[in-house]
Coordinates of C-alpha atoms in Angstrom, one line a residue:
M250 CA -62.7 3.2 -10.8
D251 CA -64.4 -0.2 -12.7
S252 CA -64.5 -1.6 -9.1
I253 CA -66.0 1.5 -7.4
T254 CA -69.0 1.8 -10.5
K255 CA -69.7 -1.9 -10.0
T256 CA -70.3 -1.4 -6.2
A257 CA -72.8 1.3 -7.3
Q258 CA -74.4 -0.8 -9.8
S259 CA -75.4 -3.2 -7.3
W260 CA -77.5 -0.3 -5.4
L261 CA -79.3 -0.4 -8.8
T262 CA -81.6 -4.2 -7.9
D263 CA -84.8 -3.9 -6.9
F264 CA -84.4 -4.4 -3.3
F265 CA -83.3 -0.8 -3.2
D266 CA -86.0 2.1 -3.8
E267 CA -86.5 4.4 -6.4
D268 CA -85.5 7.5 -5.6
T269 CA -82.1 5.9 -4.1
K270 CA -81.3 4.2 -7.8
K271 CA -82.3 7.6 -9.7
E272 CA -79.6 9.5 -7.6
I273 CA -77.3 6.5 -8.5
K274 CA -77.9 6.5 -12.0
H275 CA -77.4 10.4 -12.3
L276 CA -74.2 9.5 -10.7
I277 CA -73.0 7.4 -12.6
D278 CA -73.9 9.4 -15.8
N279 CA -73.0 12.7 -14.8
D280 CA -70.5 13.0 -11.9
T281 CA -68.1 10.7 -11.4
E282 CA -65.9 12.1 -8.8
E283 CA -69.1 12.3 -6.5
L284 CA -69.7 8.7 -7.0
K285 CA -65.9 7.8 -6.3
E286 CA -66.5 9.7 -3.1
R287 CA -69.9 8.1 -1.9
F288 CA -68.7 4.6 -3.1
Y289 CA -64.9 4.0 -2.7
K290 CA -65.2 2.9 0.8
D291 CA -67.5 1.6 3.5
L292 CA -68.5 3.7 6.4
E293 CA -66.2 2.3 9.4
F294 CA -66.6 2.6 13.0
G295 CA -64.5 5.2 14.8
T296 CA -64.1 6.6 18.3
G297 CA -67.3 7.7 18.2
G298 CA -69.1 4.5 16.4
M299 CA -69.9 5.2 13.0
R300 CA -70.6 8.9 11.2
G301 CA -70.7 10.1 8.5
V302 CA -71.9 12.5 5.7
M303 CA -75.9 11.5 4.5
G304 CA -76.7 10.5 1.3
V305 CA -76.9 7.8 -1.0
G306 CA -74.2 5.0 -1.2
T307 CA -71.7 2.6 0.9
N308 CA -69.7 5.8 2.6
R309 CA -72.8 7.9 3.5
I310 CA -75.4 7.7 6.3
N311 CA -78.5 6.5 4.9
K312 CA -81.5 3.6 5.5
Y313 CA -79.3 0.9 3.6
T314 CA -75.9 1.3 5.8
L315 CA -77.4 2.1 9.4
G316 CA -80.2 -1.2 8.4
K317 CA -77.2 -3.2 7.5
N318 CA -75.5 -2.1 11.1
T319 CA -78.7 -2.9 12.7
Q320 CA -78.9 -6.1 11.1
G321 CA -75.8 -7.1 12.2
L322 CA -76.1 -6.5 15.3
S323 CA -79.6 -7.6 16.0
N324 CA -77.8 -11.1 14.8
Y325 CA -75.1 -10.3 17.4
L326 CA -77.5 -9.8 20.6
K327 CA -79.5 -13.2 19.2
K328 CA -76.1 -15.4 19.5
S329 CA -75.2 -13.2 22.8
Y330 CA -78.6 -13.6 24.3
T331 CA -80.4 -16.9 23.1
D332 CA -82.5 -17.4 26.0
D333 CA -83.7 -13.8 26.7
D334 CA -86.5 -11.5 25.5
I335 CA -84.0 -9.3 24.6
R336 CA -84.3 -5.3 24.8
V337 CA -83.0 -2.2 22.6
V338 CA -83.5 1.2 23.7
I339 CA -83.3 4.3 21.0
A340 CA -82.6 7.5 21.1
Y341 CA -82.1 10.3 18.8
D342 CA -80.8 14.2 18.4
C343 CA -82.2 17.5 16.1
R344 CA -80.4 16.6 13.3
H345 CA -82.0 16.2 9.8
N346 CA -83.4 12.5 9.2
S347 CA -82.7 11.7 12.5
K348 CA -86.2 11.0 13.6
T349 CA -86.7 8.7 10.3
L350 CA -83.8 6.9 10.5
A351 CA -84.0 5.7 14.1
K352 CA -87.5 4.3 13.0
T353 CA -86.4 2.5 10.5
V354 CA -83.6 1.6 12.8
A355 CA -86.5 0.5 15.3
E356 CA -88.0 -1.1 12.6
V357 CA -85.0 -3.7 11.7
F358 CA -84.8 -4.4 15.3
S359 CA -88.5 -5.3 15.5
A360 CA -88.6 -7.4 12.0
N361 CA -85.6 -9.5 14.0
G362 CA -87.9 -10.0 16.9
I363 CA -85.7 -8.1 19.4
R364 CA -88.3 -5.5 21.9
V365 CA -87.7 -1.9 21.2
Y366 CA -88.1 1.0 23.5
L367 CA -88.4 4.2 21.1
F368 CA -88.1 7.8 22.6
S369 CA -91.1 10.1 21.6
D370 CA -89.0 12.8 20.5
L371 CA -85.3 13.9 20.9
R372 CA -83.2 13.7 23.9
T373 CA -80.2 13.6 25.0
T374 CA -77.7 11.2 24.4
P375 CA -76.5 11.2 28.7
E376 CA -80.1 10.4 28.8
L377 CA -79.7 7.7 26.0
S378 CA -77.2 5.7 28.3
F379 CA -79.0 6.4 31.1
A380 CA -81.9 4.3 30.0
V381 CA -79.9 1.4 28.7
K382 CA -79.6 0.6 32.3
H383 CA -82.6 2.3 33.6
I384 CA -85.3 0.3 31.5
G385 CA -83.0 -3.0 31.4
C386 CA -82.2 -3.2 28.0
H387 CA -79.8 -5.1 26.5
A388 CA -78.1 -2.6 24.0
G389 CA -78.6 1.0 23.0
I390 CA -78.3 3.3 20.4
V391 CA -78.3 7.0 19.6
L392 CA -78.5 8.5 16.1
T393 CA -76.6 11.5 16.7
A394 CA -73.2 13.1 14.7
S395 CA -72.3 15.0 17.6
H396 CA -70.9 18.6 17.0
N397 CA -70.1 17.3 13.2
P398 CA -71.5 20.0 10.6
P399 CA -75.5 19.9 9.3
E400 CA -74.8 17.5 6.4
Y401 CA -73.1 14.4 9.2
N402 CA -75.5 12.0 11.1
G403 CA -74.5 9.1 13.2
Y404 CA -75.0 5.7 14.8
K405 CA -73.8 4.9 18.5
V406 CA -74.0 1.8 20.3
Y407 CA -74.3 1.2 23.7
W408 CA -74.2 -2.4 26.0
A409 CA -76.0 -3.2 28.8
D410 CA -74.2 -1.4 31.5
G411 CA -75.3 1.8 29.6
G412 CA -71.7 2.4 28.0
Q413 CA -70.4 2.2 24.4
I414 CA -69.4 -0.9 22.8
V415 CA -65.5 -1.5 23.0
P416 CA -62.6 -3.9 22.1
P417 CA -63.1 -6.8 21.4
Q418 CA -67.1 -6.7 21.2
D419 CA -67.2 -3.9 18.8
G420 CA -64.5 -6.3 16.0
E421 CA -67.1 -8.9 16.6
I422 CA -70.3 -7.0 15.6
I423 CA -68.3 -5.5 12.4
A424 CA -67.2 -8.5 11.4
E425 CA -71.2 -9.5 11.6
I426 CA -72.2 -6.5 9.9
N427 CA -69.3 -7.1 7.1
S428 CA -70.6 -11.0 6.1
L429 CA -74.0 -9.5 5.2
S430 CA -75.0 -8.0 2.4
F431 CA -77.9 -5.1 2.0
E432 CA -80.1 -7.6 1.0
D433 CA -80.2 -9.4 4.6
I434 CA -81.3 -6.0 5.6
K435 CA -85.1 -7.0 7.6
F436 CA -87.1 -4.1 7.1
D437 CA -90.5 -5.9 7.4
K438 CA -91.4 -4.3 11.1
N439 CA -93.3 -5.8 14.1
E440 CA -95.4 -3.0 15.2
S441 CA -96.6 -4.6 18.3
L442 CA -92.8 -5.1 19.5
I443 CA -91.7 -1.0 19.4
H444 CA -92.7 0.8 22.5
S445 CA -92.8 4.8 22.5
I446 CA -91.2 6.0 25.9
D447 CA -90.8 9.3 27.2
R448 CA -91.6 11.3 30.6
D449 CA -91.1 8.2 33.2
V450 CA -87.5 7.7 31.9
D451 CA -87.0 11.7 31.9
D452 CA -88.1 12.0 35.6
A453 CA -85.9 9.2 36.5
F454 CA -82.9 11.0 34.6
F455 CA -83.3 13.9 36.1
E456 CA -83.6 13.0 39.4
A457 CA -80.1 11.0 39.1
S458 CA -78.8 14.3 37.4
V459 CA -79.7 16.6 40.3
K460 CA -78.5 13.9 42.8
N461 CA -75.5 12.7 40.9
G462 CA -74.5 16.7 40.5
S463 CA -76.1 19.0 43.4
F464 CA -73.4 19.5 46.9
D465 CA -76.3 22.2 48.7
A466 CA -74.2 25.1 47.0
K467 CA -74.4 28.7 48.8
G468 CA -75.5 31.4 47.2
K469 CA -78.0 29.7 44.1
D470 CA -80.6 32.5 44.5
D471 CA -77.6 35.2 43.7
F472 CA -76.2 33.4 40.7
K473 CA -77.2 34.4 37.3
I474 CA -77.0 31.7 34.6
V475 CA -76.7 32.4 30.9
F476 CA -77.7 28.9 28.8
T477 CA -77.7 27.9 25.3
S478 CA -79.0 24.1 23.9
L479 CA -77.2 25.6 20.6
H480 CA -80.4 24.5 18.9
G481 CA -79.8 20.4 20.4
T482 CA -80.9 18.4 22.5
S483 CA -80.0 19.3 25.6
I484 CA -83.2 22.2 25.8
T485 CA -85.4 19.0 27.0
A486 CA -83.0 18.2 29.8
I487 CA -81.0 21.3 31.5
P488 CA -83.4 24.1 31.9
E489 CA -85.2 21.4 34.4
V490 CA -82.3 20.0 36.0
L491 CA -81.5 23.7 36.8
K492 CA -85.0 24.5 38.0
R493 CA -85.2 21.2 40.3
A494 CA -81.7 21.6 41.5
G495 CA -82.8 25.5 42.8
Y496 CA -81.5 27.9 40.1
K497 CA -84.4 30.3 39.3
N498 CA -81.8 32.9 37.4
V499 CA -81.6 30.8 34.3
T500 CA -81.5 33.1 30.8
I501 CA -82.2 30.7 28.1
I502 CA -80.8 32.5 24.5
E503 CA -84.2 31.7 22.8
E504 CA -83.0 32.4 19.3
Q505 CA -80.9 29.4 19.8
A506 CA -82.9 27.2 21.8
K507 CA -85.7 25.6 19.3
P508 CA -84.1 22.4 17.9
N509 CA -82.9 22.7 14.4
G510 CA -80.6 20.3 12.3
D511 CA -79.3 23.4 10.1
F512 CA -77.8 25.1 13.8
P513 CA -78.8 28.3 11.7
T514 CA -77.1 31.3 14.2
V515 CA -73.7 29.5 14.3
E516 CA -70.8 28.3 11.8
S517 CA -70.3 25.2 14.2
P518 CA -72.5 23.8 17.1
N519 CA -69.6 23.1 19.0
P520 CA -69.0 24.8 22.1
E521 CA -65.1 24.3 21.5
E522 CA -65.5 27.2 19.3
P523 CA -65.6 30.4 20.6
E524 CA -67.5 31.4 18.2
A525 CA -70.3 29.3 18.9
L526 CA -70.8 30.7 22.9
S527 CA -70.4 34.1 21.4
M528 CA -74.4 35.2 21.5
A529 CA -74.5 33.7 25.1
I530 CA -71.7 35.9 26.0
A531 CA -73.1 38.9 25.1
K532 CA -76.1 38.5 27.2
A533 CA -74.1 37.5 30.4
E534 CA -71.8 40.7 29.3
E535 CA -75.3 42.4 29.0
I536 CA -77.4 41.1 31.7
G537 CA -74.4 40.5 34.2
A538 CA -74.2 37.2 34.1
D539 CA -71.8 35.1 36.7
M540 CA -71.5 31.7 34.0
V541 CA -72.5 31.3 30.1
V542 CA -73.1 27.2 29.6
G543 CA -73.4 25.8 25.8
T544 CA -73.4 22.5 24.8
D545 CA -73.4 20.6 21.5
P546 CA -76.1 18.9 19.7
D547 CA -76.8 16.1 21.6
S548 CA -76.1 17.2 25.1
D549 CA -72.5 15.1 26.0
R550 CA -70.0 18.4 25.5
L551 CA -70.1 21.4 27.4
G552 CA -68.7 25.0 26.8
I553 CA -68.3 27.2 30.4
A554 CA -67.5 30.7 30.1
V555 CA -67.0 32.5 33.8
R556 CA -66.0 36.0 34.8
N557 CA -61.8 36.6 34.9
L558 CA -60.1 38.7 36.6
E559 CA -60.9 41.9 35.1
G560 CA -64.2 40.9 35.7
K561 CA -65.0 39.9 31.8
M562 CA -66.2 36.9 30.4
E563 CA -64.0 34.1 29.2
L564 CA -64.4 30.6 27.7
L565 CA -62.5 28.1 29.6
N566 CA -61.1 25.2 27.8
G567 CA -62.2 21.7 28.6
N568 CA -58.9 20.8 30.8
Q569 CA -59.8 24.0 32.5
T570 CA -63.1 22.9 33.4
M571 CA -62.8 19.0 33.8
V572 CA -59.9 20.2 36.7
L573 CA -61.9 22.3 38.7
M574 CA -64.7 20.0 38.5
T575 CA -62.6 17.1 39.5
K576 CA -61.1 19.1 42.8
F577 CA -64.2 19.7 43.6
L578 CA -65.4 16.1 43.4
L579 CA -62.3 15.1 45.7
D580 CA -62.6 17.5 48.0
Q581 CA -66.6 16.3 48.4
Y582 CA -65.0 12.8 49.2
K583 CA -62.1 14.0 51.2
E584 CA -64.7 15.6 53.6
K585 CA -66.5 12.4 53.9
G586 CA -63.4 10.0 54.4
F587 CA -61.8 8.3 51.4
K588 CA -62.2 4.6 51.2
G589 CA -59.4 3.8 49.4
N590 CA -60.6 2.3 46.1
E591 CA -61.4 5.9 44.2
F592 CA -60.3 6.5 40.8
I593 CA -60.3 9.8 38.7
A594 CA -59.9 9.3 34.9
T595 CA -58.7 10.9 31.7
T596 CA -57.2 10.3 28.3
I597 CA -53.6 10.5 26.9
V598 CA -54.2 13.7 25.3
S599 CA -55.5 15.6 28.1
T600 CA -53.6 17.6 30.9
P601 CA -51.1 15.9 33.2
M602 CA -52.6 18.2 35.6
M603 CA -55.3 15.7 36.7
Q604 CA -52.4 12.7 37.6
Q605 CA -50.7 15.5 39.6
M606 CA -54.3 15.9 41.8
A607 CA -54.5 12.2 41.4
K608 CA -51.1 12.0 43.6
S609 CA -52.1 15.0 45.8
Y610 CA -55.0 13.4 46.9
G611 CA -53.9 10.0 46.9
V612 CA -56.2 8.5 45.1
E613 CA -56.1 6.1 41.6
F614 CA -55.1 7.7 38.5
K615 CA -56.2 6.1 34.9
T616 CA -55.5 7.0 31.6
A617 CA -57.2 5.8 28.5
L618 CA -57.0 6.3 24.9
T619 CA -59.3 9.3 23.2
G620 CA -62.8 8.7 23.4
F621 CA -65.0 8.4 26.5
K622 CA -66.2 4.4 25.5
W623 CA -62.6 3.9 26.9
I624 CA -63.7 5.4 30.6
G625 CA -66.8 3.8 30.7
K626 CA -64.8 0.8 29.9
M627 CA -62.7 1.0 33.1
I628 CA -65.8 1.1 35.2
K629 CA -66.8 -2.4 34.2
D630 CA -63.6 -3.8 34.1
F631 CA -62.9 -2.3 37.7
P632 CA -66.7 -2.7 39.9
N633 CA -64.9 -2.9 43.0
S634 CA -63.4 0.7 42.3
T635 CA -65.4 3.6 42.8
F636 CA -65.2 6.4 39.9
I637 CA -65.6 10.0 41.2
G638 CA -65.5 11.9 38.3
G639 CA -63.1 12.5 34.7
G640 CA -63.3 13.6 31.4
E641 CA -61.4 14.6 28.4
E642 CA -59.7 18.4 26.9
S643 CA -63.0 18.0 24.2
F644 CA -64.7 19.5 26.9
G645 CA -66.3 16.1 27.7
Y646 CA -66.8 15.2 31.7
M647 CA -68.8 12.6 33.9
V648 CA -69.8 12.8 37.0
G649 CA -69.6 9.3 39.2
D650 CA -70.8 6.3 37.0
F651 CA -74.8 6.4 37.0
V652 CA -74.4 7.5 32.9
R653 CA -71.6 5.8 31.3
D654 CA -70.7 8.5 28.9
K655 CA -70.0 12.5 28.7
D656 CA -72.9 14.3 30.2
A657 CA -73.1 17.6 29.4
V658 CA -76.6 17.4 31.7
T659 CA -74.9 16.7 34.9
S660 CA -71.9 18.4 34.0
T661 CA -73.8 21.7 34.0
L662 CA -75.1 21.4 37.3
L663 CA -71.9 20.4 38.8
A664 CA -70.4 23.4 36.9
C665 CA -73.2 25.5 38.7
E666 CA -72.7 24.1 42.1
I667 CA -68.9 25.0 42.6
A668 CA -69.0 28.6 40.7
A669 CA -72.1 29.3 43.0
N670 CA -70.3 28.1 46.1
A671 CA -67.5 29.6 45.4
K672 CA -69.0 33.3 44.8
A673 CA -71.1 32.7 47.8
N674 CA -67.4 32.4 49.8
G675 CA -66.2 35.1 48.1
S676 CA -63.8 34.0 45.5
S677 CA -65.3 32.9 41.6
F678 CA -64.9 30.1 39.2
Y679 CA -61.5 31.4 37.9
K680 CA -60.2 32.8 40.5
D681 CA -60.8 28.9 42.5
L682 CA -58.9 27.7 39.3
I683 CA -55.7 29.7 40.1
D684 CA -55.8 28.4 43.5
A685 CA -55.5 24.9 41.9
Y686 CA -52.4 25.6 39.7
V687 CA -50.8 27.3 43.1
D688 CA -51.5 23.8 44.5
F689 CA -50.8 21.5 41.4
G690 CA -48.8 23.3 39.4
F691 CA -50.0 25.6 36.3
Y692 CA -50.9 23.4 33.1
K693 CA -51.6 25.4 30.1
E694 CA -52.7 23.5 27.1
K695 CA -54.1 23.8 23.3
L696 CA -55.8 21.9 20.5
I697 CA -54.5 22.7 17.0
S698 CA -57.3 21.2 14.8
L699 CA -56.5 20.8 10.6
T700 CA -59.3 19.7 8.2
K701 CA -58.2 17.6 5.5
K702 CA -61.6 16.8 3.7
G703 CA -62.3 13.6 0.9
M704 CA -59.5 10.8 -0.9
S705 CA -56.7 13.3 -1.0
G706 CA -57.4 14.7 2.6
A707 CA -56.8 10.9 3.9
E708 CA -53.6 10.8 2.2
E709 CA -52.6 14.3 3.5
I710 CA -53.4 13.1 7.3
K711 CA -51.6 10.1 6.7
Q712 CA -48.4 11.6 5.3
M713 CA -48.7 14.7 8.3
L714 CA -48.5 11.4 11.2
K715 CA -45.8 9.4 8.7
D716 CA -43.4 12.6 9.2
F717 CA -44.1 13.5 13.1
K718 CA -43.6 10.2 13.8
E719 CA -40.1 9.7 11.8
N720 CA -38.6 12.9 11.8
P721 CA -38.9 13.9 15.5
V722 CA -38.2 17.4 16.8
D723 CA -34.4 17.0 18.7
T724 CA -35.8 20.4 21.3
V725 CA -39.2 21.8 22.1
Q726 CA -38.3 25.7 22.7
G727 CA -35.0 24.6 24.0
S728 CA -36.2 21.8 26.0
K729 CA -34.6 18.5 24.9
L730 CA -36.7 15.6 23.9
L731 CA -37.1 12.5 26.5
Y732 CA -39.6 10.2 25.4
I733 CA -41.5 9.2 22.4
E734 CA -45.3 7.2 22.8
D735 CA -45.7 5.4 20.1
Y736 CA -49.5 3.7 20.5
N737 CA -49.2 2.3 17.5
T738 CA -46.4 0.2 18.0
S739 CA -47.3 0.0 22.0
I740 CA -43.8 1.3 22.8
V741 CA -42.4 4.4 24.6
K742 CA -38.7 4.7 23.7
N743 CA -36.4 6.9 25.9
V744 CA -34.6 9.3 23.1
Q745 CA -31.5 10.2 25.3
T746 CA -30.5 6.1 27.0
G747 CA -32.4 4.2 23.9
E748 CA -34.9 2.5 26.5
E749 CA -37.6 1.1 25.6
F750 CA -41.2 0.6 27.7
T751 CA -44.5 -1.3 27.0
L752 CA -47.4 1.0 26.7
H753 CA -50.7 -1.0 28.3
L754 CA -53.0 0.4 26.1
P755 CA -54.4 -0.5 23.3
K756 CA -52.8 0.1 20.2
S757 CA -54.1 3.6 18.6
N758 CA -52.6 5.9 16.2
V759 CA -51.2 8.5 18.7
L760 CA -47.8 9.5 18.7
I761 CA -46.2 12.1 21.4
Y762 CA -43.4 13.6 22.2
E763 CA -42.5 14.5 26.2
T764 CA -39.6 17.2 26.4
E765 CA -37.3 17.3 29.5
D766 CA -39.1 20.0 30.9
G767 CA -42.7 18.0 30.8
T768 CA -43.8 19.7 27.7
R769 CA -46.1 17.3 25.4
I770 CA -47.2 17.1 21.9
A771 CA -49.4 14.8 20.9
A772 CA -50.7 14.1 17.3
R773 CA -53.7 11.7 16.1
P774 CA -56.4 11.7 13.1
S775 CA -59.8 12.8 14.6
G776 CA -61.7 9.3 14.3
T777 CA -65.3 10.9 13.6
E778 CA -64.1 13.5 11.3
P779 CA -61.7 14.6 8.3
K780 CA -58.8 16.2 10.8
V781 CA -55.7 16.0 11.8
K782 CA -55.0 16.9 15.6
F783 CA -52.1 18.2 17.6
Y784 CA -52.4 18.5 21.1
I785 CA -49.7 20.9 23.1
S786 CA -49.2 21.3 27.1
T787 CA -46.8 22.9 28.9
N788 CA -46.6 23.6 32.9
A789 CA -45.0 26.1 35.3
K790 CA -44.5 26.2 38.8
L791 CA -47.3 29.7 40.4
D792 CA -45.7 29.9 43.8
K793 CA -48.7 32.5 44.3
A794 CA -52.1 34.0 42.4
A795 CA -50.7 37.1 42.7
D796 CA -47.9 35.6 39.7
Y797 CA -51.1 34.2 37.5
K798 CA -50.6 37.1 35.0
S799 CA -47.3 37.0 34.4
V800 CA -47.1 33.2 34.4
N801 CA -49.9 32.7 32.3
S802 CA -48.5 35.0 29.7
Q803 CA -44.7 33.1 29.2
L804 CA -46.9 29.8 28.9
E805 CA -48.5 31.8 26.2
T806 CA -45.2 32.8 24.6
K807 CA -44.2 29.6 24.5
I808 CA -46.9 27.7 23.3
E809 CA -46.3 30.5 20.1
G810 CA -43.2 29.5 19.7
I811 CA -44.0 25.6 19.9
L812 CA -46.9 26.5 16.9
S813 CA -44.2 28.1 15.0
E814 CA -41.0 25.5 15.3
L815 CA -43.9 22.9 14.0
N816 CA -45.3 25.2 11.4
L817 CA -48.7 24.5 12.5

């Protein structure tokens, strides 16, 4: 505890503002447990940049922790681009303090002689990714905590290609940040280097979204959409993009349309949670809409509900939407004729169905660690290859490469194009998905996410993953274990023969079981929240669409059995 108190006391110097010092003195005198939580470590970059609870302390998001990040990034940019007029673009979302923190970040860059383009108001994360390349910036920052609870905020860093930073660059930037003390932060702004941006970039982004997400779908006039921005940024983009693409029947959930960092109408502003879209689904049932779309606060994830075989609205998971969007894009490319250099991509915890489709269409399949930065990196690493589209199970998708991060704006348009077209052809989004299961195998997935907060929670997560690794199962629902993939050691072991293979991906705290019947169970800690996640994938052959219900029921029973066996 002494070292924690000492760290806290270092924030009582004249460099820190009076409110900060007052709060720290109060914690030192009255609340040692809270003091410990705030100062026991420094906030770190995870799979989605830096994310944390707002407040005073080294383990919190505040002007000093973000100021230090920005100072380190400024130093790194100046070392990397010695001769250039360095430019960065900054966006922020609807969260509390986002606007103020974005201004602070802009001021620190300007104090370092770096030119800043700051959005005049909140914008989506995909527009920030687009803006980096569009304006010709060396880096971009977005202030967001994505779908985390209201007390969180965050800081994501993008490089000149519009993609998030990846190794070894992230490590080099972190080393630069860690070499600094808080007193090294330059807060003395240069206003002449800070430029406000809005409509010009918006229009260019909307045009690019329409161009990449439109496929001359039939039936737009007859297609009804219910849209909710869940109090987030997508209200600034999605209604306009749908309008420009020719969709006239769009009902917006007005109670959730106003950006609000408290997210007052939902438990969690995460479209992965069924409850988040309940208001929109109720409206869709009331007005007879064909599709519901909801996005998270920074508009990089989208949740979709469509009418099932009984005509009721059903929320699809990220694997299902990803599969159908990718199949649709593959069909478009196939129609024009493949050139032989195309690829699709997903992550190691997403559905294996993506690989089956790639094989069937004869395109390359690439797989990455969790986090969209790895998919963005593939595009940069293979400049002669064409990225068709790809996503991850956590409701993120990217169409083409004009944006280099998951993009709920263009993906929303793509989903509407698929569904409107299907309806005009006497089918539906749901029926098209079932047809894909007949063609490529029926894959059904389930995610279990357990929240474990604070220091004790971090220890609990560590122990759960240790047990998962050191005490592997022999069978899963009667199917023998075949492979254990350990991304921490980069080794795949065939447990039946003892053979070992090398995994050619960066090291990561992920362990995957695969059984003889192709069932996969993955475990990993979240990089951005105090959670441990278990991903379950099962599969079966679907001979014809008419068998869907019975096979779906079998797979559901199998998943319940797996959860019971693993005590989840």
